[in-house]
Tab-separated table of C-alpha atoms and ligand atoms in Angstrom:
chain	number	residue	atom	x	y	z
A	1	UNK	CA	31.043	-13.639	-61.516
A	2	UNK	CA	28.877	-10.603	-61.852
A	3	UNK	CA	25.301	-10.836	-60.376
A	4	UNK	CA	23.107	-8.255	-62.054
A	5	UNK	CA	19.478	-7.683	-61.112
A	6	UNK	CA	17.080	-6.009	-63.630
A	7	UNK	CA	13.506	-4.595	-63.400
A	8	UNK	CA	11.087	-2.494	-65.487
A	9	UNK	CA	8.878	-0.246	-63.516
A	10	UNK	CA	5.997	2.260	-64.288
A	11	UNK	CA	4.037	2.474	-67.535
A	12	UNK	CA	5.503	0.330	-70.337
A	13	UNK	CA	6.720	1.517	-73.722
A	14	UNK	CA	8.043	0.046	-76.939
A	15	UNK	CA	11.767	-0.527	-76.460
A	16	UNK	CA	11.994	-1.963	-72.867
A	17	UNK	CA	12.864	-5.367	-74.222
A	18	UNK	CA	15.317	-4.023	-76.767
A	19	UNK	CA	17.083	-2.137	-74.051
A	20	UNK	CA	17.362	-5.094	-71.663
A	21	UNK	CA	18.660	-7.097	-74.660
A	22	UNK	CA	21.298	-4.424	-75.176
A	23	UNK	CA	22.386	-4.628	-71.488
A	24	UNK	CA	22.449	-8.460	-71.421
A	25	UNK	CA	24.259	-8.868	-74.797
A	26	UNK	CA	26.788	-6.224	-73.665
A	27	UNK	CA	27.330	-8.071	-70.315
A	28	UNK	CA	27.650	-11.544	-71.860
A	29	UNK	CA	30.101	-10.334	-74.478
A	30	UNK	CA	32.037	-8.066	-72.216
A	31	UNK	CA	32.311	-10.602	-69.413
A	32	UNK	CA	32.663	-13.681	-71.618
A	33	UNK	CA	29.538	-15.229	-70.094
A	34	UNK	CA	30.680	-14.813	-66.498
A	35	UNK	CA	27.350	-13.171	-65.426
A	36	UNK	CA	24.112	-14.142	-63.702
A	37	UNK	CA	20.947	-12.159	-64.491
A	38	UNK	CA	18.163	-11.905	-61.953
A	39	UNK	CA	14.950	-10.645	-63.546
A	40	UNK	CA	12.583	-9.196	-60.959
A	41	UNK	CA	8.880	-9.419	-61.821
A	42	UNK	CA	6.568	-6.514	-62.175
A	43	UNK	CA	8.907	-3.699	-61.239
A	44	UNK	CA	9.797	-2.903	-57.785
A	45	UNK	CA	7.186	-5.277	-56.507
A	46	UNK	CA	9.460	-8.117	-57.489
A	47	UNK	CA	12.342	-6.680	-55.614
A	48	UNK	CA	10.177	-5.935	-52.505
A	49	UNK	CA	8.660	-9.495	-52.385
A	50	UNK	CA	11.735	-11.287	-53.859
A	51	UNK	CA	9.952	-12.521	-56.936
A	52	UNK	CA	12.510	-13.043	-59.554
A	53	UNK	CA	13.548	-15.337	-62.408
A	54	UNK	CA	17.132	-16.505	-63.085
A	55	UNK	CA	17.705	-15.540	-66.737
A	56	UNK	CA	20.331	-16.143	-69.321
A	57	UNK	CA	21.279	-14.764	-72.798
A	58	UNK	CA	18.774	-17.043	-74.476
A	59	UNK	CA	15.861	-15.119	-72.648
A	60	UNK	CA	16.938	-11.964	-74.255
A	61	UNK	CA	17.178	-13.322	-77.832
A	62	UNK	CA	14.548	-12.516	-80.350
A	63	UNK	CA	13.043	-9.580	-78.310
A	64	UNK	CA	14.523	-6.650	-80.180
A	65	UNK	CA	11.221	-6.025	-81.905
A	66	UNK	CA	8.895	-7.128	-79.152
A	67	UNK	CA	6.880	-4.430	-77.420
A	68	UNK	CA	5.961	-4.415	-73.728
A	69	UNK	CA	8.309	-5.939	-71.135
A	70	UNK	CA	9.128	-9.625	-70.713
A	71	UNK	CA	9.539	-8.905	-67.028
A	72	UNK	CA	6.096	-7.307	-66.462
A	73	UNK	CA	5.792	-3.794	-64.862
A	74	UNK	CA	3.742	-2.144	-62.175
A	75	UNK	CA	3.311	1.407	-60.840
A	76	UNK	CA	4.634	1.685	-57.359
A	77	UNK	CA	4.424	5.361	-56.371
A	78	UNK	CA	7.539	6.989	-54.986
A	79	UNK	CA	5.547	8.816	-52.453
A	80	UNK	CA	4.264	5.679	-50.786
A	81	UNK	CA	7.556	3.787	-51.048
A	82	UNK	CA	8.554	4.716	-47.539
A	83	UNK	CA	5.129	3.664	-46.140
A	84	UNK	CA	4.699	0.099	-44.868
A	85	UNK	CA	2.700	-2.307	-47.073
A	86	UNK	CA	-0.662	-3.716	-45.876
A	87	UNK	CA	1.174	-6.193	-43.730
A	88	UNK	CA	3.476	-3.686	-42.172
A	89	UNK	CA	6.508	-4.567	-44.349
A	90	UNK	CA	9.130	-1.801	-44.711
A	91	UNK	CA	9.439	-1.860	-48.455
A	92	UNK	CA	12.734	-0.063	-48.729
A	93	UNK	CA	14.369	-2.312	-46.176
A	94	UNK	CA	12.877	-5.389	-47.992
A	95	UNK	CA	14.416	-4.288	-51.261
A	96	UNK	CA	17.792	-3.771	-49.663
A	97	UNK	CA	17.605	-7.123	-47.920
A	98	UNK	CA	16.711	-8.981	-51.075
A	99	UNK	CA	19.472	-7.284	-53.061
A	100	UNK	CA	22.022	-8.222	-50.393
A	101	UNK	CA	20.690	-11.732	-49.921
A	102	UNK	CA	21.126	-12.485	-53.585
A	103	UNK	CA	24.609	-10.983	-53.549
A	104	UNK	CA	23.861	-8.668	-56.374
A	105	UNK	CA	26.631	-6.425	-57.761
A	106	UNK	CA	24.132	-4.005	-59.139
A	107	UNK	CA	20.583	-3.338	-60.154
A	108	UNK	CA	19.515	-2.107	-63.640
A	109	UNK	CA	16.279	-0.154	-63.421
A	110	UNK	CA	14.409	0.767	-66.475
A	111	UNK	CA	11.776	3.419	-65.953
A	112	UNK	CA	10.512	6.995	-66.061
A	113	UNK	CA	10.445	9.777	-63.577
A	114	UNK	CA	8.838	8.115	-60.681
A	115	UNK	CA	10.870	5.004	-61.032
A	116	UNK	CA	14.062	7.101	-61.240
A	117	UNK	CA	13.239	8.733	-57.836
A	118	UNK	CA	13.018	5.351	-56.216
A	119	UNK	CA	16.135	4.313	-58.070
A	120	UNK	CA	17.935	7.324	-56.522
A	121	UNK	CA	16.524	6.445	-53.125
A	122	UNK	CA	17.972	3.001	-53.370
A	123	UNK	CA	21.333	4.503	-54.432
A	124	UNK	CA	21.220	6.764	-51.427
A	125	UNK	CA	20.607	3.598	-49.335
A	126	UNK	CA	23.918	2.044	-50.600
A	127	UNK	CA	22.786	-0.044	-53.506
A	128	UNK	CA	24.687	-0.004	-56.857
A	129	UNK	CA	22.204	1.361	-59.381
A	130	UNK	CA	22.104	1.978	-63.094
A	131	UNK	CA	19.031	3.778	-64.488
A	132	UNK	CA	17.850	3.683	-68.091
A	133	UNK	CA	15.405	6.398	-69.232
A	134	UNK	CA	12.238	4.970	-70.408
A	135	UNK	CA	9.051	6.798	-71.441
A	136	UNK	CA	6.908	7.814	-74.328
A	137	UNK	CA	6.627	11.277	-72.571
A	138	UNK	CA	10.474	12.266	-73.199
A	139	UNK	CA	10.269	14.137	-69.951
A	140	UNK	CA	13.402	12.834	-68.171
A	141	UNK	CA	15.901	15.426	-67.316
A	142	UNK	CA	19.458	14.901	-68.428
A	143	UNK	CA	18.883	12.995	-71.673
A	144	UNK	CA	17.963	14.384	-75.074
A	145	UNK	CA	15.784	11.389	-75.748
A	146	UNK	CA	14.072	8.637	-73.782
A	147	UNK	CA	13.511	5.272	-75.453
A	148	UNK	CA	9.842	4.741	-76.497
A	149	UNK	CA	9.364	8.393	-77.438
A	150	UNK	CA	9.961	8.173	-81.148
A	151	UNK	CA	7.850	4.969	-81.508
A	152	UNK	CA	4.935	6.794	-79.785
A	153	UNK	CA	5.569	9.793	-82.063
A	154	UNK	CA	5.109	7.464	-85.055
A	155	UNK	CA	1.814	6.051	-83.753
A	156	UNK	CA	0.372	9.434	-82.790
A	157	UNK	CA	1.437	10.827	-86.201
A	158	UNK	CA	-0.161	7.834	-87.992
A	159	UNK	CA	-3.323	8.662	-86.126
A	160	UNK	CA	-3.261	12.410	-87.186
A	161	UNK	CA	-2.566	11.221	-90.767
A	162	UNK	CA	-5.687	9.001	-90.729
A	163	UNK	CA	-7.764	11.737	-89.247
A	164	UNK	CA	-6.737	14.137	-91.974
A	165	UNK	CA	-8.490	12.292	-94.680
A	166	UNK	CA	-11.802	11.858	-92.832
A	167	UNK	CA	-11.670	15.522	-91.425
A	168	UNK	CA	-11.176	16.753	-95.012
A	169	UNK	CA	-14.042	14.714	-96.431
A	170	UNK	CA	-16.595	15.886	-93.755
A	171	UNK	CA	-15.200	19.433	-93.292
A	172	UNK	CA	-14.938	18.915	-89.636
A	173	UNK	CA	-12.739	20.144	-86.775
A	174	UNK	CA	-10.983	17.107	-85.153
A	175	UNK	CA	-9.125	16.895	-81.955
A	176	UNK	CA	-6.539	14.237	-81.544
A	177	UNK	CA	-5.647	13.849	-77.940
A	178	UNK	CA	-2.113	12.772	-77.422
A	179	UNK	CA	-0.485	11.204	-74.250
A	180	UNK	CA	2.484	12.730	-72.611
A	181	UNK	CA	1.419	13.179	-68.878
A	182	UNK	CA	2.402	16.760	-67.812
A	183	UNK	CA	4.613	17.615	-70.836
A	184	UNK	CA	4.026	18.408	-74.502
A	185	UNK	CA	6.895	16.629	-76.246
A	186	UNK	CA	4.836	13.873	-77.836
A	187	UNK	CA	2.080	16.241	-78.991
A	188	UNK	CA	4.505	18.812	-80.226
A	189	UNK	CA	6.432	16.266	-82.382
A	190	UNK	CA	3.415	14.320	-83.556
A	191	UNK	CA	1.488	17.601	-84.254
A	192	UNK	CA	4.289	18.958	-86.485
A	193	UNK	CA	4.868	15.512	-88.147
A	194	UNK	CA	1.168	15.089	-88.766
A	195	UNK	CA	0.642	18.615	-90.050
A	196	UNK	CA	-1.693	19.640	-87.217
A	197	UNK	CA	-3.039	23.226	-87.507
A	198	UNK	CA	-3.327	23.868	-83.756
A	199	UNK	CA	-1.098	22.220	-81.119
A	200	UNK	CA	-1.957	22.672	-77.497
A	201	UNK	CA	0.590	21.637	-74.843
A	202	UNK	CA	0.818	22.161	-71.120
A	203	UNK	CA	3.918	24.384	-71.296
A	204	UNK	CA	1.897	27.007	-73.382
A	205	UNK	CA	-1.489	27.547	-71.728
A	206	UNK	CA	-4.159	28.228	-74.367
A	207	UNK	CA	-6.826	30.875	-74.833
A	208	UNK	CA	-9.923	29.273	-76.311
A	209	UNK	CA	-10.753	32.473	-78.198
A	210	UNK	CA	-7.295	32.321	-79.943
A	211	UNK	CA	-7.978	28.590	-80.833
A	212	UNK	CA	-11.302	29.605	-82.383
A	213	UNK	CA	-9.745	32.489	-84.211
A	214	UNK	CA	-7.167	30.039	-85.783
A	215	UNK	CA	-10.160	27.813	-86.899
A	216	UNK	CA	-11.989	30.863	-88.327
A	217	UNK	CA	-8.809	31.827	-90.298
A	218	UNK	CA	-8.749	28.418	-91.861
A	219	UNK	CA	-12.445	28.711	-92.679
A	220	UNK	CA	-11.856	32.007	-94.356
A	221	UNK	CA	-8.979	30.525	-96.388
A	222	UNK	CA	-11.389	27.791	-97.505
A	223	UNK	CA	-9.320	25.048	-95.895
A	224	UNK	CA	-12.498	23.315	-95.041
A	225	UNK	CA	-11.269	21.438	-91.978
A	226	UNK	CA	-8.963	21.836	-88.978
A	227	UNK	CA	-6.871	19.387	-86.911
A	228	UNK	CA	-5.947	20.017	-83.301
A	229	UNK	CA	-3.258	17.930	-81.564
A	230	UNK	CA	-4.002	18.397	-77.954
A	231	UNK	CA	-1.894	17.129	-75.133
A	232	UNK	CA	-3.667	15.228	-72.425
A	233	UNK	CA	-2.116	17.704	-69.985
A	234	UNK	CA	-3.066	20.839	-71.996
A	235	UNK	CA	-4.377	23.655	-69.842
A	236	UNK	CA	-6.252	26.935	-70.500
A	237	UNK	CA	-4.779	30.253	-69.383
A	238	UNK	CA	-7.686	30.653	-66.770
A	239	UNK	CA	-6.933	27.241	-65.256
A	240	UNK	CA	-3.161	27.889	-65.225
A	241	UNK	CA	-3.835	31.073	-63.261
A	242	UNK	CA	-5.802	29.145	-60.519
A	243	UNK	CA	-4.139	28.262	-57.291
A	244	UNK	CA	-3.514	24.568	-56.676
A	245	UNK	CA	-6.530	24.476	-54.323
A	246	UNK	CA	-8.903	26.217	-56.746
A	247	UNK	CA	-7.727	23.934	-59.598
A	248	UNK	CA	-8.252	20.827	-57.475
A	249	UNK	CA	-11.778	22.062	-56.516
A	250	UNK	CA	-12.555	22.699	-60.311
A	251	UNK	CA	-11.312	19.121	-61.179
A	252	UNK	CA	-13.431	17.478	-58.425
A	253	UNK	CA	-16.605	18.282	-60.313
A	254	UNK	CA	-15.098	18.311	-63.869
A	255	UNK	CA	-17.824	17.008	-66.209
A	256	UNK	CA	-15.508	15.833	-69.044
A	257	UNK	CA	-13.578	12.690	-69.597
A	258	UNK	CA	-10.518	14.776	-70.564
A	259	UNK	CA	-9.543	18.305	-71.553
A	260	UNK	CA	-10.119	17.565	-75.296
A	261	UNK	CA	-13.878	17.202	-74.711
A	262	UNK	CA	-14.130	20.507	-72.935
A	263	UNK	CA	-12.223	22.208	-75.704
A	264	UNK	CA	-14.528	20.454	-78.258
A	265	UNK	CA	-17.632	21.770	-76.563
A	266	UNK	CA	-16.287	25.351	-76.399
A	267	UNK	CA	-15.267	25.283	-80.094
A	268	UNK	CA	-18.698	24.053	-81.022
A	269	UNK	CA	-20.369	26.795	-78.921
A	270	UNK	CA	-18.158	29.604	-80.243
A	271	UNK	CA	-17.825	28.603	-83.904
A	272	UNK	CA	-20.767	26.323	-84.617
A	273	UNK	CA	-18.313	23.803	-86.104
A	274	UNK	CA	-18.904	20.031	-86.300
A	275	UNK	CA	-16.209	18.808	-83.845
A	276	UNK	CA	-14.939	15.265	-83.087
A	277	UNK	CA	-12.479	13.935	-80.621
A	278	UNK	CA	-10.217	11.029	-81.135
A	279	UNK	CA	-8.108	9.594	-78.238
A	280	UNK	CA	-5.564	6.931	-79.439
A	281	UNK	CA	-4.634	6.425	-75.703
A	282	UNK	CA	-2.512	3.439	-74.829
A	283	UNK	CA	-2.015	2.541	-78.456
A	284	UNK	CA	0.680	4.997	-78.331
A	285	UNK	CA	2.640	2.793	-75.953
A	286	UNK	CA	2.007	-0.390	-77.797
A	287	UNK	CA	3.500	-2.494	-80.569
A	288	UNK	CA	7.115	-2.698	-81.811
A	289	UNK	CA	9.747	-0.187	-81.253
A	290	UNK	CA	10.572	1.733	-84.401
A	291	UNK	CA	14.135	1.597	-85.860
A	292	UNK	CA	15.147	4.835	-84.130
A	293	UNK	CA	14.234	3.344	-80.798
A	294	UNK	CA	15.830	0.038	-81.518
A	295	UNK	CA	19.211	1.757	-82.124
A	296	UNK	CA	18.806	4.149	-79.187
A	297	UNK	CA	17.880	1.375	-76.799
A	298	UNK	CA	20.613	-0.962	-78.035
A	299	UNK	CA	23.176	1.771	-77.486
A	300	UNK	CA	21.890	2.788	-74.061
A	301	UNK	CA	21.777	-0.842	-73.034
A	302	UNK	CA	25.364	-1.531	-74.196
A	303	UNK	CA	26.595	1.543	-72.473
A	304	UNK	CA	24.933	0.506	-69.198
A	305	UNK	CA	26.704	-2.885	-69.544
A	306	UNK	CA	30.045	-1.057	-69.980
A	307	UNK	CA	29.464	0.907	-66.774
A	308	UNK	CA	28.668	-2.283	-64.901
A	309	UNK	CA	31.754	-4.006	-66.205
A	310	UNK	CA	33.778	-0.950	-65.181
A	311	UNK	CA	32.039	-0.957	-61.737
A	312	UNK	CA	30.636	2.592	-62.301
A	313	UNK	CA	27.398	2.907	-60.499
A	314	UNK	CA	24.875	5.502	-59.495
A	315	UNK	CA	24.288	6.785	-62.997
A	316	UNK	CA	21.532	7.235	-65.479
A	317	UNK	CA	22.634	6.376	-69.043
A	318	UNK	CA	21.661	9.289	-71.302
A	319	UNK	CA	22.019	10.290	-74.957
A	320	UNK	CA	23.298	13.866	-75.368
A	321	UNK	CA	24.238	15.316	-78.752
A	322	UNK	CA	24.100	11.909	-80.328
A	323	UNK	CA	26.444	10.248	-77.828
A	324	UNK	CA	25.709	8.026	-74.835
A	325	UNK	CA	26.903	9.280	-71.590
A	326	UNK	CA	26.497	8.732	-67.863
A	327	UNK	CA	24.712	11.294	-65.720
A	328	UNK	CA	24.821	11.135	-61.920
A	329	UNK	CA	21.460	9.935	-60.688
A	330	UNK	CA	21.447	12.435	-57.823
A	331	UNK	CA	21.525	15.272	-60.278
A	332	UNK	CA	18.572	14.238	-62.370
A	333	UNK	CA	16.142	12.412	-60.118
A	334	UNK	CA	13.086	14.419	-59.376
A	335	UNK	CA	13.601	17.021	-62.255
A	336	UNK	CA	11.099	17.190	-65.150
A	337	UNK	CA	12.233	18.055	-68.685
A	338	UNK	CA	9.566	20.317	-70.240
A	339	UNK	CA	9.235	21.933	-73.568
A	340	UNK	CA	10.733	25.452	-73.535
A	341	UNK	CA	8.097	27.843	-74.973
A	342	UNK	CA	10.857	30.078	-76.231
A	343	UNK	CA	12.845	27.300	-78.012
A	344	UNK	CA	13.588	26.985	-81.629
A	345	UNK	CA	11.178	24.236	-82.360
A	346	UNK	CA	8.283	26.333	-81.092
A	347	UNK	CA	9.423	29.405	-83.020
A	348	UNK	CA	9.778	27.260	-86.224
A	349	UNK	CA	6.409	25.657	-85.747
A	350	UNK	CA	4.765	29.031	-85.389
A	351	UNK	CA	6.535	30.347	-88.452
A	352	UNK	CA	4.935	27.541	-90.475
A	353	UNK	CA	1.482	28.625	-89.226
A	354	UNK	CA	0.845	26.347	-86.398
A	355	UNK	CA	-1.149	28.050	-83.609
A	356	UNK	CA	-0.476	27.209	-79.949
A	357	UNK	CA	-3.549	29.003	-78.909
A	358	UNK	CA	-1.489	31.677	-77.076
B	401	LIG	O1	4.053	7.930	-68.656
B	401	LIG	C1	3.571	7.321	-69.720
B	401	LIG	C2	2.104	7.411	-69.837
B	401	LIG	O2	1.657	6.737	-70.913
B	401	LIG	C3	1.673	8.897	-69.939
B	401	LIG	O3	1.733	9.487	-71.179
B	401	LIG	C4	0.161	8.771	-69.444
B	401	LIG	O4	-0.303	9.938	-68.889
B	401	LIG	C5	0.293	7.656	-68.417
B	401	LIG	O5	1.495	6.982	-68.704
B	401	LIG	C6	-0.931	6.719	-68.400
B	401	LIG	O6	-0.640	5.955	-67.302
B	401	LIG	P1	-1.498	4.526	-67.072
B	401	LIG	O7	-0.834	3.496	-67.978
B	401	LIG	O8	-1.270	4.204	-65.693
B	401	LIG	O9	-2.934	4.722	-67.457
């Protein structure tokens, strides 16, 4: 009998349930039902405080298209993982004890970068871990794609599509602020897919004058409107040149809700344009996974099941060049996958006339 624990940690995304379904179906079929599933509630919290549900294959039926996570999730920062909780409990020791008390053979952890660091810590502490790369940000090192990303691209693209018609009617400059944390994958893909004229991402710090020049060029060409896809982590050249301390001091009295509003004000000032900001926010993480993510998550989940059946632990399951593979957790944890400013996709986007404000 295999005893497999499972948890979803960090910000949710569209294909968490689909991935768990892939794991569980793979385990039930591969082990002919000789498996017990322990579903920990709300991420690492469930493992720390031993809050779990015994689950079976029926719990994972009918959830391929269901967004969110049937286990619930929470953010438990890696930084504070080694600190005791408010009652003095050693959280890492508590997780190890609960794992051992339940006699688990392994723990399947679905999450992003922070989650992955804790997963690696638990691996170093001797637990059998399999990590599955979740996030709309697509910033996990070692995999070409994370599940959730393509579904979020669809939503952000739909948003830019809708903005196009109203921007054109009113001859306005529109900023669509796209999620993605510290990286620009989501903005870059949605920006290209939605036909944005200007795309600002953290990996390519912008010069506001260059941004305004791109708007002016469109005005001169009688385009009538301009769409900017701006990553929530976009940064100006001046800010990128600040030391960490100086940047922190600037942000302490930052008067804008986010970078898009600062850019909007600067564009208004410099060009006199009528500027609006749209922030789709958490919508980008909501709803059903798209077909791409359903396939990806089913494959990653099934591959995780195969690793568990073969007793191969300590890996992240990745997709590289269209094939699933195992990547040692110790090699990828703590590394961020960013957009390469010199990559083909940036060169091609620039060739089609997209300005990155650089
Ligand atoms: O990592 C996923 C993500 O949606 C990021 O794109 C965003 O910066 C962050 O999570 C938002 O976090 P929260 O859900 O805690 O507001």
